[in-house]
mmCIF file of C-alpha atoms in Angstrom:
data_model
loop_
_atom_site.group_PDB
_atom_site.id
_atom_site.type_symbol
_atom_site.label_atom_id
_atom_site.label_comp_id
_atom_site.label_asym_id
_atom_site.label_seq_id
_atom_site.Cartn_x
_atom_site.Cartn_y
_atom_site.Cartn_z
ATOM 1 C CA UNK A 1 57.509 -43.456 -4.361
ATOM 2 C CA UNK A 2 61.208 -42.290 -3.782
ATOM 3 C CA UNK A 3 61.746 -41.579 -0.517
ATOM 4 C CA UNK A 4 64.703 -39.889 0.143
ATOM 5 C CA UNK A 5 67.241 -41.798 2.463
ATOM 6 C CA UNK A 6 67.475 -40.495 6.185
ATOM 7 C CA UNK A 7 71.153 -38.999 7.021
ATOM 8 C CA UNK A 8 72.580 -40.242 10.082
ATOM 9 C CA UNK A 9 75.939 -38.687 12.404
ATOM 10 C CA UNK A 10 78.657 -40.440 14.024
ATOM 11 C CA UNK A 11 77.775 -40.306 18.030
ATOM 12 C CA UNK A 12 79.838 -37.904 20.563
ATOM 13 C CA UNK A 13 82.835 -39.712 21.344
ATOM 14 C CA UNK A 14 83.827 -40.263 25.407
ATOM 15 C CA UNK A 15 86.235 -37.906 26.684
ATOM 16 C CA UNK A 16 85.673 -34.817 24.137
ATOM 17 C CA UNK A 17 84.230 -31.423 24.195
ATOM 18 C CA UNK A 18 81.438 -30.639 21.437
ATOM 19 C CA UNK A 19 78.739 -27.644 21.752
ATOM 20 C CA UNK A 20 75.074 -27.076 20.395
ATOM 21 C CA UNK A 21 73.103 -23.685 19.832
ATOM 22 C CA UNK A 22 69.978 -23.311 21.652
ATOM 23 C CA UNK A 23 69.836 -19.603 20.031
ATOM 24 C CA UNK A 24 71.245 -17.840 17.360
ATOM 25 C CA UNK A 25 73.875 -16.011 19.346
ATOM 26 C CA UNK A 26 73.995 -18.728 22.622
ATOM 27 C CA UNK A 27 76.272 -21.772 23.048
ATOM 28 C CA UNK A 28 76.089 -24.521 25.301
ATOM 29 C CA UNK A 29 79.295 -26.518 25.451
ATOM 30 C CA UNK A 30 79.464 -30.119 26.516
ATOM 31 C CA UNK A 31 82.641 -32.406 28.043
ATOM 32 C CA UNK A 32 81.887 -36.166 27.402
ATOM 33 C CA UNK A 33 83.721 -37.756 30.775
ATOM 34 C CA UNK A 34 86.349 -40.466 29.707
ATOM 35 C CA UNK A 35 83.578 -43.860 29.447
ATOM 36 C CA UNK A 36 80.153 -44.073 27.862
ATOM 37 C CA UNK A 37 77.630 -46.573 27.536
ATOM 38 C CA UNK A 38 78.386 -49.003 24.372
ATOM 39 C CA UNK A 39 75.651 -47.278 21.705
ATOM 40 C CA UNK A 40 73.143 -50.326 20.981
ATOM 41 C CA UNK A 41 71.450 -50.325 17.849
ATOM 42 C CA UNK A 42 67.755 -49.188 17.208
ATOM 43 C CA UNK A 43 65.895 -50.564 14.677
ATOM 44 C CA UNK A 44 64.262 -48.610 12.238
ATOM 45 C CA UNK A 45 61.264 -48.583 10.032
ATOM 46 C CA UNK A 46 61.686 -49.445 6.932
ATOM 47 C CA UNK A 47 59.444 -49.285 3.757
ATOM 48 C CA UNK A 48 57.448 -51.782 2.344
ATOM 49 C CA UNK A 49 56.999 -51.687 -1.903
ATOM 50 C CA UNK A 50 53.669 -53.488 -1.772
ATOM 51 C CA UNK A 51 51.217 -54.811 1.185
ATOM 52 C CA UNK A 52 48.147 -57.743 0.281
ATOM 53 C CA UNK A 53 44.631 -56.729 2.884
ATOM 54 C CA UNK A 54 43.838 -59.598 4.160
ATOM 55 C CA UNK A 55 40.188 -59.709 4.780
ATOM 56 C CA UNK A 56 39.101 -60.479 8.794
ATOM 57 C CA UNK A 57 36.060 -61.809 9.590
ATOM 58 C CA UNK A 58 35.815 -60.863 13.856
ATOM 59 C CA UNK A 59 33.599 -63.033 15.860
ATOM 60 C CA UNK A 60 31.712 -61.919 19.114
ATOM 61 C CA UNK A 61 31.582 -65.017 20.619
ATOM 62 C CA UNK A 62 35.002 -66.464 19.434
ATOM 63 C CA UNK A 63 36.667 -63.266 19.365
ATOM 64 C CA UNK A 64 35.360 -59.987 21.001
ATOM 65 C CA UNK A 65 33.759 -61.905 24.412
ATOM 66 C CA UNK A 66 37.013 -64.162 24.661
ATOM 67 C CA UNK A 67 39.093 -61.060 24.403
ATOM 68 C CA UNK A 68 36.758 -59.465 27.675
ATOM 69 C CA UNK A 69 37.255 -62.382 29.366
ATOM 70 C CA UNK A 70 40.892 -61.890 29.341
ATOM 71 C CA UNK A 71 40.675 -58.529 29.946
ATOM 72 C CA UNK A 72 38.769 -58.775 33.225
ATOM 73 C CA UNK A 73 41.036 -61.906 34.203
ATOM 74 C CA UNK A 74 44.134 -59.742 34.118
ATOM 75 C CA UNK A 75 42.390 -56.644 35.765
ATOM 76 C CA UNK A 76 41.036 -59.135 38.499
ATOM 77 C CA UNK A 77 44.453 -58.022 40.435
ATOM 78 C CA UNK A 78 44.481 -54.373 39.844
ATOM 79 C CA UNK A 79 41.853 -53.039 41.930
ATOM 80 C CA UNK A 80 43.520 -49.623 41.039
ATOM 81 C CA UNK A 81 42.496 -49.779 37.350
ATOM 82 C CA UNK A 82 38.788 -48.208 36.442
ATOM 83 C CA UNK A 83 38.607 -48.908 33.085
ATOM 84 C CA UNK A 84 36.863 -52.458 34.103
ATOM 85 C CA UNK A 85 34.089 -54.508 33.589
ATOM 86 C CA UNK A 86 34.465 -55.950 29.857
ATOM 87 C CA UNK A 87 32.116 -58.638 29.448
ATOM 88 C CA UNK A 88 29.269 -56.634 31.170
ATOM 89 C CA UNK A 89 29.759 -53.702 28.761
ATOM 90 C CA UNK A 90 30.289 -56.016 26.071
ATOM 91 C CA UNK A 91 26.921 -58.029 26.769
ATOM 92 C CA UNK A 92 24.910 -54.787 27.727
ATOM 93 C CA UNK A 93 26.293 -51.831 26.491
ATOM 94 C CA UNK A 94 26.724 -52.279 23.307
ATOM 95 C CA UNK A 95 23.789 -53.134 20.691
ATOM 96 C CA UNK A 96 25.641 -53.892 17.160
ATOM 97 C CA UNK A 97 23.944 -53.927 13.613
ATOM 98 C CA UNK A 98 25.557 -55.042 10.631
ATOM 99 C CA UNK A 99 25.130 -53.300 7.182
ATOM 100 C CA UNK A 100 25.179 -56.193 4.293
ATOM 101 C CA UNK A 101 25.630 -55.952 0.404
ATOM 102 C CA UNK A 102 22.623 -55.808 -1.322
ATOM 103 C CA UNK A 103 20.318 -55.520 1.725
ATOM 104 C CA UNK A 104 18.338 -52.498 2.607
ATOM 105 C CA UNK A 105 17.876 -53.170 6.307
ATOM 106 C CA UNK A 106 20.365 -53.613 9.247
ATOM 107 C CA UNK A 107 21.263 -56.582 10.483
ATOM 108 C CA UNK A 108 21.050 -56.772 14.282
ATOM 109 C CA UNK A 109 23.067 -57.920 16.530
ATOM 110 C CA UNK A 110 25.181 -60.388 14.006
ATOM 111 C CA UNK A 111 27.187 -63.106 14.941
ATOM 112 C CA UNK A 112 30.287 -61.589 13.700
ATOM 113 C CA UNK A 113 31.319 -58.256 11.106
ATOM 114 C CA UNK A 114 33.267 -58.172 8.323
ATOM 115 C CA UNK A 115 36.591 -55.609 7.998
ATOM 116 C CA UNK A 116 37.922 -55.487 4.734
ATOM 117 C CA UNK A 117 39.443 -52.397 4.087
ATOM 118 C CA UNK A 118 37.734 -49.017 5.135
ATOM 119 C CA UNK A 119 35.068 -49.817 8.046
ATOM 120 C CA UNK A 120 32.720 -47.065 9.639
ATOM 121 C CA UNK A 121 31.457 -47.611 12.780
ATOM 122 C CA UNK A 122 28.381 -44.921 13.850
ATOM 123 C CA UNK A 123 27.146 -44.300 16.770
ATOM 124 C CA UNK A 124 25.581 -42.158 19.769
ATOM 125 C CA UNK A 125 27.937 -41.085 22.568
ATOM 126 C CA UNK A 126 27.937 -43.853 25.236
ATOM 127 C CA UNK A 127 26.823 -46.645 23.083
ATOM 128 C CA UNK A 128 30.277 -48.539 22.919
ATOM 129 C CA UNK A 129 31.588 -47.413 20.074
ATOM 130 C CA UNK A 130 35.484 -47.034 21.837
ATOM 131 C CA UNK A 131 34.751 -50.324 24.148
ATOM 132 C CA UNK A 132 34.108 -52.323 20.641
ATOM 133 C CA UNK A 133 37.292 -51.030 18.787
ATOM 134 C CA UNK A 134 39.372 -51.486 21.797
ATOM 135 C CA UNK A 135 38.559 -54.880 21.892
ATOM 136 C CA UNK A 136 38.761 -55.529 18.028
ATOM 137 C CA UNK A 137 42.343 -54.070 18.674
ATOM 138 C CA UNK A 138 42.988 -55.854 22.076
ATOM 139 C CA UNK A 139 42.032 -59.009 20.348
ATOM 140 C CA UNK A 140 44.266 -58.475 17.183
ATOM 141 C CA UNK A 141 47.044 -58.092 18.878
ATOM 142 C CA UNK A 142 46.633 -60.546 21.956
ATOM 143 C CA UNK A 143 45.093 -63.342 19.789
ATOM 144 C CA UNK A 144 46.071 -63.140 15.941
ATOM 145 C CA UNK A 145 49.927 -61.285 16.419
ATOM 146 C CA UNK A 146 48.957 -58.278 14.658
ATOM 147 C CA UNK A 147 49.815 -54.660 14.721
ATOM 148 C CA UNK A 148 47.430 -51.641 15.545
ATOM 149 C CA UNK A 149 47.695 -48.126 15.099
ATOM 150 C CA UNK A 150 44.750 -45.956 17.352
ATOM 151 C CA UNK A 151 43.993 -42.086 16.775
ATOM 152 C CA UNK A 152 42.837 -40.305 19.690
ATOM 153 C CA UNK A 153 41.930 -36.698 20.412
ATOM 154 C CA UNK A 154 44.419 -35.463 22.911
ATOM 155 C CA UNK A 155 47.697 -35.533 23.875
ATOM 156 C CA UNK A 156 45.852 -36.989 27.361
ATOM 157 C CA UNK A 157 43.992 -39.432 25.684
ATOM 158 C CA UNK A 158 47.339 -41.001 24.083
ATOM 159 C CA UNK A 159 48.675 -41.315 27.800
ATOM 160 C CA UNK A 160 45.710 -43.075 29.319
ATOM 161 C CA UNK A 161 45.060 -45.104 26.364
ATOM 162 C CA UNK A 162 49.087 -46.473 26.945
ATOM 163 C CA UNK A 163 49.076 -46.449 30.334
ATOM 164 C CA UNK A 164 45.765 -49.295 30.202
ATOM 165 C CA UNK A 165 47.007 -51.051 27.616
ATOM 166 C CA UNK A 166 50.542 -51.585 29.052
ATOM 167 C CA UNK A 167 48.756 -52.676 32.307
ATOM 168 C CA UNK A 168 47.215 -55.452 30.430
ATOM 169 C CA UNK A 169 51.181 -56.584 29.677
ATOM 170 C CA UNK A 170 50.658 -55.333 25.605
ATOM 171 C CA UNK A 171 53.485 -53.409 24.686
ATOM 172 C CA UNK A 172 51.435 -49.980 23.642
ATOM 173 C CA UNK A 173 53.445 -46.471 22.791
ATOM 174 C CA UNK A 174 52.696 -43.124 22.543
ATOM 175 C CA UNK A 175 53.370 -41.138 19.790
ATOM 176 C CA UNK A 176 53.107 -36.799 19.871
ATOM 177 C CA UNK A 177 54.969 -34.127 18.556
ATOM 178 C CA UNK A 178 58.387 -33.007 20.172
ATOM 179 C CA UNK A 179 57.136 -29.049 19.652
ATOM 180 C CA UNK A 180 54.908 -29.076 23.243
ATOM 181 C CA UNK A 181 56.495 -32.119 24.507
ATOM 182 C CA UNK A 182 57.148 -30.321 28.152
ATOM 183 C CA UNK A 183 53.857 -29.256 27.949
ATOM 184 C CA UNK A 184 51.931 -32.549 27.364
ATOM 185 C CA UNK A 185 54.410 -34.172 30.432
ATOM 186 C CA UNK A 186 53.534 -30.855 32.527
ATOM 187 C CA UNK A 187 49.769 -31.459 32.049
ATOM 188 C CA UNK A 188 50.416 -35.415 32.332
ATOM 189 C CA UNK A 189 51.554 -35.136 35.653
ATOM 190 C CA UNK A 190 49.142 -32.226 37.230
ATOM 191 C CA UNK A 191 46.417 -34.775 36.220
ATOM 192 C CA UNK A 192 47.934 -37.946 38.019
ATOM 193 C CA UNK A 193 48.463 -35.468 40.663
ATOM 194 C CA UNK A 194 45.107 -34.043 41.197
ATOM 195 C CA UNK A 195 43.179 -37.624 40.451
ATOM 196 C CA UNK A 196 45.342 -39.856 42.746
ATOM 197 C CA UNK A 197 43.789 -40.382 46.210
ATOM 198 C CA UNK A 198 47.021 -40.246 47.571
ATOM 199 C CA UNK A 199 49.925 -38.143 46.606
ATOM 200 C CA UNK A 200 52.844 -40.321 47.006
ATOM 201 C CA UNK A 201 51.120 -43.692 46.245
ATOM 202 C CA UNK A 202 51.881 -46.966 48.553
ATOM 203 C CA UNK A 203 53.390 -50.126 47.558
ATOM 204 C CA UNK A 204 50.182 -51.408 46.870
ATOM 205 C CA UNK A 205 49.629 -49.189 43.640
ATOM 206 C CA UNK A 206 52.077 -49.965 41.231
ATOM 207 C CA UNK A 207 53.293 -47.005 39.037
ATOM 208 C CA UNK A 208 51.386 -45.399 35.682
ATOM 209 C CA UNK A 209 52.750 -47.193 33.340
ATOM 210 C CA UNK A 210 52.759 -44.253 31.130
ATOM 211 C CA UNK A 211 54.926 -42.588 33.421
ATOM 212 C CA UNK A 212 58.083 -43.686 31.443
ATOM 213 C CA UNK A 213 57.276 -41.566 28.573
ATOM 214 C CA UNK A 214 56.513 -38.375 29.814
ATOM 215 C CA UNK A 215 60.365 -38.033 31.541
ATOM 216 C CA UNK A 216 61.494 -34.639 29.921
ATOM 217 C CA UNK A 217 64.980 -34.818 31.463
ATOM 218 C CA UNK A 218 68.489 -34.230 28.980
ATOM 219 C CA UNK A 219 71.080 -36.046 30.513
ATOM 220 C CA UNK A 220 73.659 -33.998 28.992
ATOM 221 C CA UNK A 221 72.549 -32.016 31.780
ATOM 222 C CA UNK A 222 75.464 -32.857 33.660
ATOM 223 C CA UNK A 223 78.026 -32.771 31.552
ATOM 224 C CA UNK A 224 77.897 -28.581 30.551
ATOM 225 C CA UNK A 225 80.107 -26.249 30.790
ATOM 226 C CA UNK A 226 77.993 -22.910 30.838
ATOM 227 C CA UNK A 227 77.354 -21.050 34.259
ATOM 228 C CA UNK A 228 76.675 -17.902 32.752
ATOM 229 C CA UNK A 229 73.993 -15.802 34.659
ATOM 230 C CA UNK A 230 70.809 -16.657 32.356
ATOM 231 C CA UNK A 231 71.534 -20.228 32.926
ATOM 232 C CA UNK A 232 68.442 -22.548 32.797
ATOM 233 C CA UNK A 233 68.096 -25.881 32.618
ATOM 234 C CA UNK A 234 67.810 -27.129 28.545
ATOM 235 C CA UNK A 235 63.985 -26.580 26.945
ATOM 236 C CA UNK A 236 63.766 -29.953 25.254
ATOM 237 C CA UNK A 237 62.983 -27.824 22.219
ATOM 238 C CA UNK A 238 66.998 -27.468 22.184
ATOM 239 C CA UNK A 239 67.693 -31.013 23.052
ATOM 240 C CA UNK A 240 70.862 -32.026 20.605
ATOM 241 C CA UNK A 241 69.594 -35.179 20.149
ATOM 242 C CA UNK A 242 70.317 -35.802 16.606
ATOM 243 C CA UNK A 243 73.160 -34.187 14.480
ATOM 244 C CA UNK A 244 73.642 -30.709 16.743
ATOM 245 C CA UNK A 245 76.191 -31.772 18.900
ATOM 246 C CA UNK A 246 79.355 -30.408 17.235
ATOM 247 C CA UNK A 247 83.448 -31.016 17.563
ATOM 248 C CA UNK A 248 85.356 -28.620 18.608
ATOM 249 C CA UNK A 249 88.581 -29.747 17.287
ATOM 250 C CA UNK A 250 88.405 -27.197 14.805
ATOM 251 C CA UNK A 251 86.423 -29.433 12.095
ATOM 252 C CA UNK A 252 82.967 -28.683 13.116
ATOM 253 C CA UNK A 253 81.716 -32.278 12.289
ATOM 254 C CA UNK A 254 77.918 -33.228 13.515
ATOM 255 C CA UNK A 255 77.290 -36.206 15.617
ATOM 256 C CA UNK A 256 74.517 -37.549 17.851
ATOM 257 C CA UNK A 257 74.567 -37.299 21.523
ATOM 258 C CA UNK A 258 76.081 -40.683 22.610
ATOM 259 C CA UNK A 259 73.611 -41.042 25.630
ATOM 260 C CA UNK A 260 70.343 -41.814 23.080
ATOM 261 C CA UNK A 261 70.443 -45.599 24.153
ATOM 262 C CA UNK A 262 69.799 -45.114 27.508
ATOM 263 C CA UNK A 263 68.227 -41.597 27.269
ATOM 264 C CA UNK A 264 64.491 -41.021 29.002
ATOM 265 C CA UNK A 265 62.897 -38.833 26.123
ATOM 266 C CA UNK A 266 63.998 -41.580 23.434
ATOM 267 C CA UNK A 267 62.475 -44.060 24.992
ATOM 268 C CA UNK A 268 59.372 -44.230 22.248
ATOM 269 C CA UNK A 269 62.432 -43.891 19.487
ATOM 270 C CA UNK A 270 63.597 -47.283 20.902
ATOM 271 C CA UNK A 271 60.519 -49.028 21.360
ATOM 272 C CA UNK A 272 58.640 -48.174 18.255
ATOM 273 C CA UNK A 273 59.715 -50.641 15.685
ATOM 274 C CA UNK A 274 58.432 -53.559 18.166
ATOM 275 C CA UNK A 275 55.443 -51.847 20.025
ATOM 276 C CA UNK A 276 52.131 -53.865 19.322
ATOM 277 C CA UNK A 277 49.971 -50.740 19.447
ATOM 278 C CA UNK A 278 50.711 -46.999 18.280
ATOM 279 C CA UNK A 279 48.424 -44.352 20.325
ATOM 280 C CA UNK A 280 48.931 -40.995 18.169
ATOM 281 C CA UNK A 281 46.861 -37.909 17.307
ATOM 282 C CA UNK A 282 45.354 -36.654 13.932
ATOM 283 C CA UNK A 283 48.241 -33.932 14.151
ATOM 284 C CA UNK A 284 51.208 -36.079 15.128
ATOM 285 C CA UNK A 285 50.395 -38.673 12.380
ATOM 286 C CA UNK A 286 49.753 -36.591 9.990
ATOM 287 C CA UNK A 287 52.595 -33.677 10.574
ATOM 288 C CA UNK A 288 55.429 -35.451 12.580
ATOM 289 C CA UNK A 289 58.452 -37.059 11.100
ATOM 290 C CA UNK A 290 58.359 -41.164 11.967
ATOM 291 C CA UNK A 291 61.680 -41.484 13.780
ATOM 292 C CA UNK A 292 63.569 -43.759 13.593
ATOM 293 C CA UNK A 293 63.028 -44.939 9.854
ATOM 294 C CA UNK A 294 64.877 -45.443 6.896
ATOM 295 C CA UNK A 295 63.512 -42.764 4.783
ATOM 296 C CA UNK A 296 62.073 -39.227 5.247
ATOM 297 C CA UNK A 297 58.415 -39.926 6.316
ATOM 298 C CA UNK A 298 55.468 -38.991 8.400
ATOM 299 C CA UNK A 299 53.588 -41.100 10.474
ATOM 300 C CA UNK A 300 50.676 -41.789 8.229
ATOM 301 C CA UNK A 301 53.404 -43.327 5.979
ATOM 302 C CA UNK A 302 55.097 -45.366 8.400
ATOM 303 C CA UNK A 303 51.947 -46.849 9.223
ATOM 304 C CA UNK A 304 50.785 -48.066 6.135
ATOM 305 C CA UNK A 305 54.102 -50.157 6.076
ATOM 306 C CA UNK A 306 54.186 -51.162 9.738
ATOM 307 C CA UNK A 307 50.764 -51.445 10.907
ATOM 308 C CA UNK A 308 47.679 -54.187 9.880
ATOM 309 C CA UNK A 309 44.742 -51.898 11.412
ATOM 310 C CA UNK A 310 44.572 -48.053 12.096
ATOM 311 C CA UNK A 311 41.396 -46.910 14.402
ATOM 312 C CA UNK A 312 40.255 -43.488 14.115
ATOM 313 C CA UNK A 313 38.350 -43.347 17.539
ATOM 314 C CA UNK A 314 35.669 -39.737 17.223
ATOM 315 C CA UNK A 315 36.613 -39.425 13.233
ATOM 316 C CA UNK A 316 35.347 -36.353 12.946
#
């Protein structure tokens, strides 16, 4: 297909005055101070004209319980972690039959399954169905260097399913839409709030690793020149992160904010191109714009390019 080309703008330059709209008949003017960070590049995704499947054959023995075994060896420090106990589930919670070709029965408990292309994977609640495709994933990426796409329910599931695999030292981001983006962080943090045992945790619990993506704070904050009496600190609905800055030399040119390579809320925008694992909804990847990327695309484009396996955990 022809994609059509992504437009870029020219960052904010240090030392000038721009402004942005967050309404129709409201202003917010900016003054840059005289230095800046050096903008560092981001790299984008870019589109692929043709991809060959290559057909996976995934062992339990050689790949699925060496995979737990890992798993519990890193965990074995992080007492704090619950989401524990691999090789038990994987021995004793999970009972796995194998459809052939040509066969009319199950095959039970195989040695290993076959993925080639679309795989369905059926099951009663509590059977394993998430442990299994966690560690197909877990072992993909730790073991065989590829890249993995997961589709979760909630906005809350994305976060948790991040912040474990980032524990386990795979580099894991979240993807959601910008629209409710204060939201999801709002309801991120009441949770870690209300299920901590502690509310300002000790040295010994090292942060949420998840943390990191759910900062929802502008850092143009600063730099505004507005003190009007309905002053409020910017919705990140009105962020002017790309394009909405503008000059105010009297040529009205667009440019980015200058702060984007070391700005909190574009962390993911930074760290997508490289991340191992994706952890998105159905709505994100199939409504939200992949940024950054060469062309106009969604998600569900993007990932047929960039990823080598995309789990729909609950399909329906």
């Amino acid at each position: 297909l022809e994609y059509r080309p992504t437009m870029s703008s020219p960052p904010a330059q240090a030392g000038g005055r721009y402004y942005f709209r967050v309404a129709v008949d409201r202003e917010v003017q900016v003054q840059f101070p005289a230095v800046l960070p050096d903008p560092r590049p981001v790299t984008p995704i870019v589109p692929r004209a043709e991809r060959v499947r290559e057909p996976w054959d995934i062992s339990f023995s050689a790949d699925l319980e060496r995979t737990a075994r890992w798993v519990d060896g890193v965990l074995a420090t992080r007492p704090d972690v619950t989401n524990r106990d691999w090789q038990r589930r994987l021995r004793e919670n999970i009972r796995f039959s194998a459809v052939e070709p040509g066969r009319r029965q199950l095959v039970d408990r195989p040695a290993m399954f076959h993925i080639d292309g679309l795989a369905h994977i059926v099951g009663l609640m509590n059977s394993g169905k998430t442990t299994l495709t966690d560690l197909v994933a877990i072992d993909r990426v730790r073991f065989h260097g590829n890249r993995v796409g997961i589709v979760v329910g909630s906005v809350s599931d994305v976060l948790a399913k991040v912040s474990f695999f980032r524990t386990l030292g795979i580099k894991a981001v979240p993807l959601y839409g910008s629209s409710n983006r204060a939201e999801h962080a709002g309801r991120y943090w009441r949770t870690v709030v209300e299920e901590r045992l502690q509310l300002v945790p000790d040295d010994a619990t090292p942060p949420d690793p998840a943390a990191v993506y759910t900062n929802m704070s502008c850092l143009l904050e600063p730099f505004r020149r507005d003190n009007d009496p309905g002053w409020a600190p910017l919705d990140p609905r009105d962020f002017p992160c790309h394009g909405d800055l503008r000059s105010t030399d009297g040529r009205n040119t667009k440019h980015d904010c200058p702060l984007l390579s070391i700005c909190p809320v574009q962390r993911v925008r930074r760290e997508v191109a490289e991340a191992e694992i994706w952890v998105t909804t159905p709505n994100c990847l199939l409504d939200s714009r992949a940024e950054p990327a060469t062309v106009a695309v969604r998600w569900f484009e993007a990932a047929q390019w960039h990823l080598d396996l995309l789990i729909i955990d609950e399909a329906d």
